[in-house]
Amino acid sequence: MRLPFTARVVLLASTACAGLSMPAIAQTTTETTAYSNYIGRITVLADRIGRALTDVEGNISVVTNDEIEQRNVQSLEDLVRNIPGITASRQVLSGDPFGGSQIGLRIRGVEGNRIQMQVDGGRIPERITDGSRDYLDFNFTTQADVVRGPASVLWGADALGGVLALRTIGPDDLIAAGETHGGQVTVGYSEVTRSTNVAAAFAQRFSHNVSAMIARSRTVDHEMRLSNADPNGGPWACGRAVAYGNTSCGAFNPLDRTTDRMLVKLDWDITADQRLSFSYDRLDRLAQIENRATLGPSGTSYNIANPRTRDINRTRYAIDHEANIGGFIDTLNSTLSFSPSGYDQVAEAVARAANGDITRTFDYVDYSEDFLELDIQATSRFNLGATSHVLTYGFDGDYTETSYDRRRTVVNVTQGTSVDSVPNGFNFTDGTTTRADIYVQDQITLFGGKLEVTPGLRFATYRMSPSLNSSVLPHADNPTTDRRADELLTSLGATWRFNDTYSVWAHYGEGFKMPTFQQLYTSSASGTYDLVPAPWLVPEEVQSIEVGVRGEYGNSYWSVNAFKAEYENFIESFWFIPNTNDISYRNIAAVKTWGIEAEGAWEVSDALTLTGSLAWMDGEQRATPTSATTGHLVPPLSAVIGASYTFADYGLTLRADATFASKTTPAVETNFTPPSYQLLDLGASWEFAPNVVLNMQVNNVFDEKYYVMSAASAALVPTTAVANGSPIELNTGAGRNLALSISYTF
């Protein structure tokens, strides 16, 4: 049998019972071997149609629903925990006191808005400096795909450094063959955030061609608890005013957060060759914190309380049409969706002035990014001479409205007065963005299947139309004229199969990304420095090349690949403009990253599976064409070795993952160097009753203290404000912790 090329590095986590959660897509532990769990994994990220990972010219990781449930994945850190070279970004800066929230991924040394994130093909809003990108929820996720490297030819401008794509379940995933209904109920607990999670989904087939599903979940969690963090600041001298109620230097602000999600889908098979689907996906995440870092004396006043709330919401309405047409066009798929998204934030500061007056200051931030998206995709299959072709082509466009509003109300409770104003901050213009792209990719097979060549093109267009709002200071460099950019992007992949065992592949890809409205049009003043617009910014661009080799056997596989990516016009944040008190953004000349990735798996027997994966990379950057080269922060050399053993007669699978990471090299020598570390995670899945599965995971069994990669961005000798406001100990990894879930399918 042929084995998957890039079965995920956490293969181990999925070796337990294939299919503990979705009866239509999985079996019980007694019906499959551990390794057969990975056969036939499909990703749509490589060609928009669906290909086995063994045929992909690139390195894509696929995380299944079973793996998500077995490890009770609640965050991006959970999702990529055992994938070397990919890390989650954690919010620890004092400017955003909602500490610990997940704000994105770093893939091959590239992070933030350069990584496209999508759910069912719909875009997730970009993160702004004083905001969040915490729009993801992993309930009802049937698969998560992580693409390493640029994917702009197929997925658009924002896929500069990679893609994270989640796909949700539908009626067909819940209703088993021959049944008219089906469902699932899952209850979970995670110790790191003391989270409790309840999710239920039910699907009904009303007739041979109409089915519907409704799913509902609620997750209640709290601030991350970093049990190994030093409350006194670790390598930094941290002097928070704990006596006045401040949190220690090893703790996040107290947080209460509730996430509600509803997912509704309706499928109508109009004919045997046409399906029309309607979907509604609503997420609401309400977070409430006590910002204790500001409590106590402040100049001549005294800060009494500083509670804050942030309500993140994302709704997606979508209509999907799939048709098998025949003739030159085999299939034609269309999706029209509308996704209003954003957050409302309120910060209250209660203070006592030197004269005894009590004031209550309310700061409001309302941010929204609403997408109207249209995707039309056609596929044609045909032969030309001795070559066969799979041609994928179409239109990918959206119209996005971006709005930012910031305002302040100061109430003097003692005097009975109220004053409204616009506070300083990262204020920027509203605007609209229009993208209208066309793309084509041709999968060409030659020499009886030995050679496959896949060229691709995208003509990408970008139109940004800013409009001033009441939160923005007038500025000479803040024009309301449109910004336009057109780009022809190319990709080329090739695979040569020596035989059924060995093959080599190569891939070249390009990408580009426009600056955001905040990067282009920020305009605010603080009295000591000004945030000014950056109309000089140009789009970021990348050229990337990868080569790989793989071996596939009857009960094992291995793969090794190397990559190099060169980014031009990389946008640097918080650039201090020389000889001024102004802060803005600028393009730097170049960023380069390169590295090696490897992985493999061996099914020793029907019960025992061994797995392993590794990633090493390095990087550099140059601010101007003539300036000296400096380092670029990338993840450390890391490896994951795993094993799983299935006791089929008892419905029990045991798992173990060992993670090894070298020290992280900071971009500059004056920054902190996170030391190397080793971790052991243990897990078990037990089907103790028909269709009832208990999953248990113990992470960091030996309770080792370690720092996540972002700690390498911290200075060795920080200012007092930085040491107290953003303690380095908030970059420590979680200590020993437990995650549990129980699932019942019917």
XYZ file of C-alpha atoms in Angstrom:
746
model
C 0.000 0.000 0.000
C 1.122 3.562 -0.630
C 1.686 5.661 2.434
C 1.056 9.398 2.840
C 4.006 11.620 1.989
C 3.444 14.212 4.669
C 1.479 12.433 7.355
C 1.664 14.970 10.143
C 4.482 15.221 12.562
C 1.997 14.418 15.290
C 1.081 11.210 13.570
C 1.406 9.830 17.015
C -1.541 11.740 18.346
C -3.815 10.182 15.766
C -2.778 6.568 16.012
C -5.403 5.943 18.621
C -8.713 4.631 17.371
C -9.442 5.850 13.933
C -12.551 7.853 14.109
C -13.687 8.406 17.596
C -15.915 11.296 16.749
C -17.494 11.289 13.304
C -19.176 7.978 12.430
C -19.326 8.747 8.738
C -15.604 9.336 8.443
C -14.090 6.931 10.934
C -14.208 3.491 12.489
C -13.641 2.208 15.998
C -10.270 1.138 17.315
C -11.046 -2.527 16.775
C -11.695 -2.083 13.055
C -8.457 -0.417 11.889
C -4.757 -0.719 12.464
C -2.886 2.230 13.888
C -1.155 3.084 10.632
C -4.143 2.717 8.314
C -5.446 5.847 9.992
C -3.252 7.923 7.661
C -3.979 6.255 4.342
C -5.733 8.515 1.884
C -5.464 11.813 3.744
C -6.558 14.490 1.335
C -5.729 18.187 1.200
C -7.452 20.720 -1.059
C -4.787 23.352 -0.400
C -2.406 21.992 -3.050
C -4.704 22.146 -6.094
C -8.181 23.316 -4.905
C -9.574 19.887 -5.869
C -8.186 17.423 -3.371
C -4.978 15.389 -3.528
C -3.387 12.752 -1.357
C -0.504 14.140 0.643
C 1.742 11.619 -1.061
C 1.242 13.480 -4.360
C 1.749 17.039 -3.098
C 4.745 19.076 -4.285
C 5.284 20.757 -0.968
C 5.085 20.218 2.769
C 1.519 20.376 4.070
C 0.434 19.190 7.510
C -3.064 17.816 8.005
C -4.627 17.600 11.471
C -7.758 15.456 11.579
C -10.869 15.753 13.709
C -9.745 12.699 15.665
C -6.414 14.306 16.589
C -8.151 17.535 17.601
C -10.505 15.620 19.872
C -7.919 13.247 21.314
C -5.747 16.168 22.477
C -8.704 18.434 23.315
C -7.316 21.192 21.079
C -8.570 24.567 22.282
C -5.957 26.962 20.885
C -3.401 27.444 18.134
C -0.689 26.455 20.601
C -2.480 23.135 21.103
C -2.950 22.642 17.349
C 0.712 23.026 16.342
C 2.308 21.821 19.562
C 4.026 18.871 17.899
C 4.744 20.320 14.447
C 8.438 21.325 14.286
C 9.075 24.678 12.645
C 5.565 26.056 13.194
C 4.740 28.043 16.328
C 1.761 29.980 17.654
C 2.074 33.651 18.572
C 0.969 34.498 22.111
C -0.083 37.980 23.251
C 2.117 39.151 26.155
C 2.630 42.891 25.484
C 1.299 45.324 28.057
C -0.431 47.400 25.375
C -3.000 44.613 25.064
C -3.811 43.346 28.570
C -5.853 40.407 27.225
C -2.710 38.347 27.723
C -2.316 34.784 26.511
C -4.689 35.123 23.570
C -3.649 33.431 20.336
C -2.879 36.024 17.685
C -1.578 33.937 14.782
C 0.993 31.467 13.481
C 4.648 31.737 12.585
C 5.499 29.515 9.596
C 9.120 29.264 8.462
C 9.962 32.490 10.246
C 7.022 34.489 8.849
C 4.049 35.452 10.998
C 1.095 37.748 11.539
C -1.095 38.872 8.657
C 1.347 37.296 6.197
C -0.288 33.955 7.085
C -3.712 33.583 5.530
C -6.300 32.060 7.872
C -9.626 30.749 6.625
C -12.619 28.700 7.766
C -14.501 26.821 5.035
C -12.759 29.051 2.507
C -13.882 32.288 4.181
C -11.172 34.729 5.238
C -10.399 35.539 8.864
C -9.861 39.273 9.573
C -6.346 40.608 9.839
C -4.942 41.607 13.187
C -4.453 45.263 14.035
C -1.889 46.444 16.578
C -4.370 47.117 19.388
C -6.631 44.207 18.487
C -6.853 40.466 18.193
C -7.043 37.737 15.556
C -8.575 35.278 17.978
C -11.508 34.304 15.726
C -10.868 30.548 15.592
C -12.775 27.804 17.364
C -11.889 24.136 16.889
C -15.249 22.611 17.687
C -16.847 20.954 14.652
C -13.547 21.005 12.738
C -13.194 17.988 10.469
C -9.701 18.947 9.285
C -7.029 21.624 9.681
C -4.476 22.102 6.883
C -1.227 24.016 7.377
C 0.634 25.044 4.211
C 4.290 25.986 4.560
C 5.491 28.681 2.182
C 3.717 31.034 -0.240
C 0.387 29.870 -1.652
C -0.724 33.089 -3.342
C -1.238 31.598 -6.813
C -4.192 29.517 -5.634
C -5.289 31.357 -2.502
C -4.575 35.033 -3.012
C -2.370 37.854 -1.844
C -2.507 37.267 1.901
C -0.987 33.769 1.634
C 2.525 35.248 1.573
C 4.072 32.931 4.154
C 1.555 30.112 4.324
C -2.052 29.161 4.991
C -4.031 27.783 7.908
C -7.356 26.420 6.654
C -10.063 24.862 8.809
C -12.917 22.824 7.367
C -16.066 22.168 9.364
C -18.300 19.130 9.496
C -21.518 18.749 7.524
C -24.523 16.411 7.541
C -22.647 13.733 5.577
C -20.014 13.541 8.324
C -22.606 12.741 10.989
C -25.059 10.455 9.169
C -23.697 6.964 8.601
C -24.524 5.004 5.449
C -28.041 3.594 5.588
C -29.099 5.850 8.482
C -31.444 8.838 8.506
C -29.839 10.741 11.352
C -26.696 10.937 13.443
C -24.946 13.103 15.949
C -22.173 13.661 18.435
C -21.838 15.076 21.940
C -18.432 16.016 23.363
C -17.460 17.327 26.796
C -13.898 18.466 27.481
C -11.643 20.029 30.101
C -8.198 21.642 29.809
C -6.130 22.486 32.869
C -3.947 25.242 31.334
C -6.857 27.672 31.048
C -9.250 25.757 33.303
C -11.535 25.505 30.307
C -14.722 23.499 30.064
C -16.162 22.746 26.669
C -19.509 21.271 25.635
C -20.301 20.653 21.956
C -23.251 18.898 20.351
C -24.139 18.297 16.706
C -27.132 16.602 15.118
C -27.934 15.873 11.476
C -31.138 14.621 9.844
C -31.735 13.282 6.353
C -35.265 14.349 5.423
C -35.310 12.616 2.051
C -32.887 11.021 -0.377
C -31.676 14.468 -1.478
C -32.176 16.844 1.480
C -30.279 16.809 4.772
C -29.568 19.366 7.484
C -27.303 19.797 10.482
C -27.306 22.008 13.542
C -24.375 22.249 15.942
C -23.896 24.256 19.111
C -20.962 24.664 21.487
C -19.938 26.669 24.516
C -16.431 27.013 25.905
C -15.710 28.774 29.195
C -12.070 29.419 30.010
C -9.748 31.718 31.927
C -6.253 33.188 31.761
C -3.353 30.843 31.037
C -1.665 29.528 34.143
C 2.090 29.308 33.723
C 3.008 27.215 36.743
C 6.760 27.405 36.043
C 6.922 31.165 35.542
C 8.969 33.051 38.138
C 6.702 35.597 39.884
C 9.760 37.792 40.482
C 10.638 38.116 36.804
C 13.154 35.350 36.129
C 16.155 36.745 34.194
C 14.669 40.242 34.457
C 14.343 42.364 37.569
C 10.581 42.857 37.596
C 9.012 45.077 40.225
C 5.247 45.021 39.832
C 3.338 46.610 42.707
C 1.829 43.381 44.024
C 0.996 45.094 47.312
C -1.491 47.301 45.448
C -3.170 44.349 43.751
C -0.942 43.973 40.683
C -0.472 40.510 39.222
C 2.977 39.019 39.704
C 5.571 39.027 36.930
C 4.688 35.414 36.137
C 0.928 35.728 35.745
C -1.571 37.085 33.251
C -4.432 39.350 34.239
C -7.489 37.503 35.614
C -9.693 36.575 32.667
C -13.178 35.157 32.240
C -14.013 34.236 28.658
C -17.043 32.586 27.100
C -17.137 31.408 23.496
C -20.467 30.494 21.923
C -20.697 28.977 18.481
C -23.549 27.868 16.266
C -23.110 26.073 12.945
C -26.058 25.290 10.665
C -25.872 23.575 7.268
C -28.441 22.496 4.715
C -27.593 20.298 1.715
C -29.927 19.860 -1.262
C -28.952 17.423 -4.000
C -30.851 19.020 -6.862
C -29.868 16.189 -9.182
C -27.320 13.398 -9.071
C -24.807 15.910 -10.499
C -25.689 19.087 -8.594
C -25.671 20.069 -4.951
C -26.757 23.373 -3.404
C -25.648 24.052 0.184
C -26.477 26.791 2.654
C -24.412 27.438 5.787
C -24.543 29.747 8.782
C -21.565 29.935 11.146
C -21.669 32.279 14.135
C -18.943 32.765 16.751
C -19.171 35.132 19.712
C -16.267 35.348 22.177
C -16.768 37.602 25.196
C -13.677 38.224 27.331
C -13.652 40.140 30.606
C -10.444 40.966 32.473
C -9.182 42.893 35.447
C -6.140 44.835 34.237
C -4.225 44.792 37.494
C -0.899 45.949 36.050
C -2.002 49.592 36.348
C -3.299 49.524 39.941
C -1.826 51.695 42.659
C -0.110 55.111 42.683
C 0.440 56.780 39.321
C 1.995 60.230 39.602
C -0.301 62.313 41.790
C -3.325 60.024 41.325
C -4.242 56.536 42.467
C -5.624 53.884 40.100
C -8.424 51.967 41.803
C -9.667 49.608 39.085
C -9.216 48.928 35.358
C -11.724 46.323 34.083
C -11.979 45.649 30.347
C -14.232 43.702 28.014
C -13.689 42.562 24.439
C -16.475 40.973 22.428
C -15.143 39.254 19.299
C -17.662 38.077 16.752
C -17.624 36.481 13.334
C -20.622 35.402 11.281
C -20.547 33.738 7.896
C -23.498 33.231 5.558
C -22.629 31.130 2.527
C -24.230 29.554 -0.529
C -22.246 26.816 -2.271
C -23.107 25.241 -5.598
C -21.322 22.156 -6.931
C -22.026 20.746 -10.378
C -20.664 17.926 -12.521
C -21.190 19.358 -15.983
C -19.408 17.072 -18.436
C -17.889 18.137 -21.715
C -14.806 20.339 -21.514
C -15.728 21.549 -18.021
C -15.938 18.569 -15.711
C -16.920 20.376 -12.534
C -17.961 23.916 -11.665
C -18.043 25.035 -8.044
C -19.205 28.443 -6.848
C -19.321 30.025 -3.394
C -20.908 33.332 -2.436
C -20.460 34.370 1.175
C -20.832 37.345 3.475
C -18.766 37.458 6.676
C -19.232 40.434 9.010
C -16.499 40.239 11.664
C -14.844 42.374 14.289
C -14.839 43.273 17.956
C -16.113 45.843 20.437
C -13.828 46.747 23.311
C -14.488 48.810 26.431
C -11.806 49.771 28.959
C -12.811 51.455 32.206
C -10.277 53.188 34.466
C -11.360 54.259 37.940
C -8.949 56.685 39.631
C -8.719 59.055 42.572
C -7.100 62.394 41.811
C -4.847 64.327 44.182
C -7.793 66.557 45.180
C -9.900 63.508 46.056
C -12.118 63.546 42.944
C -13.113 60.128 41.623
C -13.038 59.786 37.839
C -14.207 56.989 35.584
C -12.627 56.967 32.108
C -14.240 54.849 29.397
C -12.232 54.047 26.260
C -14.151 52.481 23.380
C -12.726 50.726 20.332
C -14.995 49.329 17.626
C -13.316 47.483 14.782
C -14.941 45.619 11.917
C -13.814 43.892 8.749
C -16.732 42.665 6.638
C -16.088 40.381 3.657
C -18.292 39.802 0.633
C -16.570 36.964 -1.235
C -17.174 35.220 -4.556
C -15.206 32.182 -5.666
C -15.874 30.429 -8.980
C -13.758 27.382 -9.770
C -13.818 25.137 -12.833
C -11.947 21.910 -13.489
C -11.263 20.325 -16.877
C -9.628 16.961 -17.558
C -8.332 16.091 -20.999
C -5.493 14.465 -22.923
C -3.165 16.089 -25.433
C -1.035 13.544 -27.247
C 0.867 11.540 -24.645
C 0.073 13.999 -21.850
C -2.912 14.117 -19.521
C -4.102 17.365 -17.935
C -6.102 18.427 -14.897
C -6.796 22.121 -15.438
C -8.071 24.186 -12.503
C -9.051 27.785 -13.166
C -11.431 30.426 -11.953
C -12.199 33.750 -10.305
C -11.433 34.673 -6.697
C -12.597 38.065 -5.506
C -13.929 39.941 -2.521
C -15.116 43.347 -1.408
C -14.122 44.260 2.154
C -15.241 47.148 4.321
C -12.868 48.077 7.147
C -13.956 50.385 9.963
C -12.109 51.656 13.031
C -13.669 53.881 15.679
C -12.033 55.031 18.902
C -13.532 57.404 21.460
C -13.289 58.318 25.154
C -15.635 59.559 27.849
C -14.282 60.893 31.153
C -16.834 61.093 33.969
C -15.934 63.028 37.108
C -18.151 61.250 39.608
C -17.396 63.751 42.358
C -18.158 66.844 40.263
C -20.912 65.281 38.155
C -19.310 66.241 34.825
C -18.641 64.322 31.611
C -16.237 65.092 28.759
C -15.999 63.291 25.387
C -12.828 63.169 23.285
C -10.780 61.079 20.839
C -7.782 59.471 22.580
C -4.449 58.852 20.931
C -3.533 55.343 19.887
C -3.137 53.320 16.723
C -5.974 55.202 15.036
C -6.320 54.778 11.283
C -8.736 55.471 8.457
C -11.728 53.444 7.379
C -11.754 52.066 3.866
C -12.794 49.487 1.320
C -10.676 46.866 -0.402
C -11.551 45.244 -3.712
C -9.802 42.151 -5.022
C -10.649 40.596 -8.384
C -8.216 37.801 -9.285
C -8.149 35.130 -11.947
C -6.013 32.013 -11.654
C -5.129 28.858 -13.561
C -3.132 25.747 -12.681
C -2.445 22.784 -14.973
C -1.426 19.412 -13.592
C 0.351 17.728 -16.538
C 1.249 14.036 -16.396
C 3.813 12.570 -18.796
C 5.716 9.343 -19.445
C 3.019 7.078 -18.149
C 2.787 8.855 -14.809
C 6.499 9.045 -14.011
C 6.679 12.824 -14.474
C 4.181 15.380 -13.302
C 4.594 19.105 -14.004
C 2.257 21.701 -12.492
C 2.544 25.320 -13.678
C 0.269 27.991 -12.197
C -0.592 31.666 -12.767
C -2.644 34.266 -10.930
C -3.355 37.790 -12.038
C -3.948 39.533 -8.712
C -5.506 42.972 -8.370
C -5.822 45.130 -5.275
C -7.748 48.374 -4.818
C -7.749 50.193 -1.466
C -10.008 53.221 -1.001
C -9.447 55.035 2.339
C -11.892 57.425 3.992
C -11.133 59.626 6.993
C -13.015 59.064 10.232
C -13.350 60.981 13.487
C -10.564 58.958 15.164
C -7.819 60.090 12.780
C -5.785 63.271 13.056
C -5.558 65.230 9.785
C -2.097 64.782 8.310
C -0.445 65.918 5.096
C 0.700 62.360 4.377
C -2.740 60.856 4.916
C -4.399 61.276 1.521
C -7.735 59.709 0.690
C -6.653 58.701 -2.791
C -6.927 55.062 -3.830
C -4.001 52.665 -3.678
C -3.784 50.162 -6.539
C -1.576 47.194 -7.256
C -1.624 44.513 -9.952
C 0.657 41.504 -9.876
C 1.215 38.454 -12.060
C 2.177 35.570 -9.772
C 3.639 32.288 -10.956
C 4.271 28.846 -9.527
C 5.826 25.688 -10.932
C 5.939 22.228 -9.425
C 7.374 18.934 -10.674
C 7.533 15.350 -9.422
C 9.586 12.491 -10.843
C 8.650 8.990 -9.699
C 11.513 6.546 -10.107
C 9.188 3.707 -9.151
C 6.421 2.999 -6.660
C 8.874 3.573 -3.791
C 11.081 6.575 -4.528
C 10.311 10.014 -5.941
C 11.747 13.531 -5.989
C 9.888 16.814 -6.279
C 10.538 20.528 -6.591
C 8.355 23.611 -6.303
C 8.777 27.314 -7.057
C 6.215 29.776 -5.719
C 5.613 33.521 -5.535
C 3.460 35.732 -3.387
C 2.671 39.328 -2.634
C 0.785 41.225 0.055
C -0.507 44.769 0.171
C 0.050 46.927 3.278
C -2.930 47.119 5.611
C -5.008 50.253 6.212
C -3.388 50.598 9.627
C 0.121 50.432 8.156
C -0.674 52.989 5.453
C -2.973 55.429 7.215
C -2.279 55.521 10.982
C -2.371 59.096 12.314
C -2.332 59.898 16.027
C -0.428 62.032 18.554
C 0.549 61.477 22.182
C 2.437 64.663 23.029
C 5.824 62.905 23.179
C 5.692 61.060 19.855
C 3.386 60.918 16.861
C 2.189 57.917 14.873
C 2.257 59.077 11.263
C 1.019 57.615 7.959
C 3.309 55.628 5.660
C 2.158 56.357 2.110
C 5.574 55.259 0.854
C 4.875 51.583 1.598
C 4.824 49.133 -1.324
C 3.572 45.521 -1.378
C 5.658 42.768 0.178
C 6.819 40.065 -2.245
C 8.355 36.610 -1.953
C 10.030 34.035 -4.153
C 10.397 30.560 -2.721
C 11.909 27.305 -3.916
C 11.664 23.833 -2.367
C 13.087 20.447 -3.265
C 12.268 17.127 -1.653
C 12.712 13.388 -1.814
C 10.504 10.675 -0.373
C 10.460 6.944 0.085
C 7.254 4.931 0.530
C 7.174 1.281 1.510
C 4.597 -1.278 2.558
C 4.641 -0.295 6.216
C 6.777 2.851 6.452
C 7.718 6.101 4.740
C 10.183 8.951 5.020
C 10.542 12.363 3.431
C 13.147 15.129 3.433
C 12.820 18.575 1.887
C 14.796 21.800 1.818
C 13.505 25.325 1.184
C 14.695 28.861 0.645
C 12.485 31.950 0.584
C 13.493 35.513 -0.306
C 11.157 38.316 0.766
C 11.428 41.821 -0.633
C 9.953 45.024 0.796
C 9.233 43.325 4.124
C 7.247 45.791 6.255
C 8.812 46.723 9.585
C 6.533 48.024 12.367
C 7.282 50.895 14.756
C 10.090 52.448 12.785
C 11.438 55.598 14.442
C 11.865 58.107 11.643
C 15.377 59.607 11.955
C 15.686 63.102 13.449
C 12.012 63.213 14.461
C 9.682 62.070 17.240
C 7.583 60.237 14.677
C 6.912 56.503 14.521
C 5.712 54.794 11.375
C 6.241 51.764 9.116
C 8.812 51.142 6.411
C 9.800 48.557 3.832
C 13.128 46.912 4.491
C 15.170 45.643 1.584
C 15.129 41.880 2.119
C 14.431 38.979 4.459
C 15.714 35.493 3.670
C 14.851 32.209 5.357
C 16.063 28.712 4.551
C 15.917 25.320 6.169
C 15.433 21.557 6.114
C 12.388 19.517 7.175
C 12.141 15.744 7.553
C 9.642 13.200 8.816
C 8.791 9.539 8.732
C 6.703 6.742 10.206
C 7.035 2.977 10.642
C 4.182 0.611 11.361
C 6.150 -1.997 13.263
C 3.034 -4.125 13.719
C -0.731 -3.760 13.641
C -0.484 -2.438 17.185
C 2.768 -0.420 17.294
C 3.597 2.679 15.237
C 6.716 4.837 15.510
C 6.940 8.361 14.096
C 9.428 11.191 13.865
C 9.845 14.670 12.412
C 12.419 17.437 12.431
C 12.816 21.053 11.308
C 15.868 23.310 11.150
C 15.938 26.795 9.692
C 17.863 30.048 9.707
C 17.280 33.568 8.451
C 18.713 37.028 7.888
C 17.496 40.477 6.949
C 18.879 43.666 5.482
C 17.200 47.023 6.168
C 18.586 48.752 3.065
C 20.533 47.479 0.039
C 23.753 48.885 1.505
C 23.242 48.154 5.215
C 24.784 45.277 7.141
C 23.011 41.922 7.338
C 21.395 41.098 10.675
C 19.639 38.023 11.987
C 15.971 37.173 11.465
C 14.163 35.323 14.232
C 13.209 31.742 13.316
C 12.223 28.701 15.404
C 15.019 26.597 16.906
C 16.122 23.210 15.648
C 13.380 20.910 16.908
C 12.290 17.314 16.585
C 9.341 15.194 17.693
C 9.580 11.433 18.193
C 6.411 9.485 18.837
C 5.047 6.034 19.534
C 1.579 4.569 19.872
C 0.344 1.147 20.851
C -3.201 -0.137 20.327
C -4.811 -2.890 22.412
C -7.524 -3.686 19.886
C -9.364 -6.169 22.115
C -9.834 -3.503 24.762
C -10.487 -0.491 22.504
C -7.459 1.217 24.066
C -4.598 3.147 22.492
C -1.638 4.628 24.361
C 0.456 7.464 22.878
C 3.714 9.241 23.684
C 5.364 12.304 22.084
C 8.879 13.469 22.958
C 9.869 16.972 21.815
C 13.486 18.133 21.613
C 14.371 21.768 20.903
C 17.749 23.491 20.781
C 18.312 26.976 22.121
C 16.681 29.760 20.122
C 19.119 32.155 18.481
C 17.904 35.758 18.844
C 18.053 38.106 15.885
C 20.443 40.395 17.780
C 23.024 39.535 20.436
C 21.514 41.946 22.956
C 18.332 39.851 23.195
C 17.534 36.952 25.494
C 18.509 33.445 24.335
C 15.852 30.857 25.300
C 17.693 27.671 26.316
C 17.140 24.208 24.857
C 14.473 21.949 26.329
C 12.951 18.469 26.156
C 9.296 17.592 26.747
C 7.310 14.379 27.082
C 3.557 14.205 26.431
C 1.504 11.081 27.162
C -2.009 10.282 25.974
C -4.631 7.560 25.922
C -7.919 6.912 24.121
C -10.320 4.286 25.445
C -13.606 3.199 23.899
C -15.052 1.834 27.138
C -18.576 1.486 25.751
C -19.986 1.315 22.207
C -19.408 4.704 20.522
C -18.264 6.286 23.809
C -14.602 7.330 23.910
C -12.572 8.818 26.736
C -9.481 10.820 25.697
C -6.798 11.841 28.175
C -3.623 13.847 27.534
C -0.882 14.789 29.990
C 1.480 17.391 28.531
C 4.967 18.174 29.843
C 4.974 15.126 32.099
C 8.256 16.066 33.815
C 7.099 19.656 34.390
C 10.106 21.201 32.642
C 10.433 24.958 32.527
C 11.012 26.292 29.036
C 10.507 29.464 27.019
C 8.579 29.724 23.778
C 10.349 31.197 20.779
C 8.921 34.717 21.203
C 11.075 35.194 24.315
C 14.022 35.706 21.938
C 12.479 39.059 20.975
C 13.036 40.366 24.506
C 16.090 42.425 25.404
C 18.615 41.087 27.899
C 18.491 44.412 29.746
C 15.024 45.918 29.337
C 13.736 49.227 30.556
C 11.779 49.210 33.802
C 8.571 49.922 31.890
C 9.102 46.909 29.621
C 10.164 44.601 32.448
C 7.064 45.444 34.464
C 4.634 45.820 31.575
C 5.576 42.771 29.496
C 7.488 40.367 31.769
C 9.632 37.827 29.981
C 8.218 35.080 32.213
C 4.919 35.337 30.341
C 6.778 33.633 27.485
C 7.285 30.418 29.444
C 5.595 27.232 28.310
C 2.869 25.607 30.345
C 3.980 23.253 33.111
C 2.575 19.773 33.579
C -1.071 19.893 32.591
C -4.020 17.612 31.929
C -6.602 17.625 29.133
C -9.672 15.357 29.087
C -12.602 14.807 26.767
C -15.384 12.273 26.408
C -17.303 11.820 23.186
C -20.474 9.933 22.311
C -21.567 9.395 18.734
C -24.911 8.051 17.611
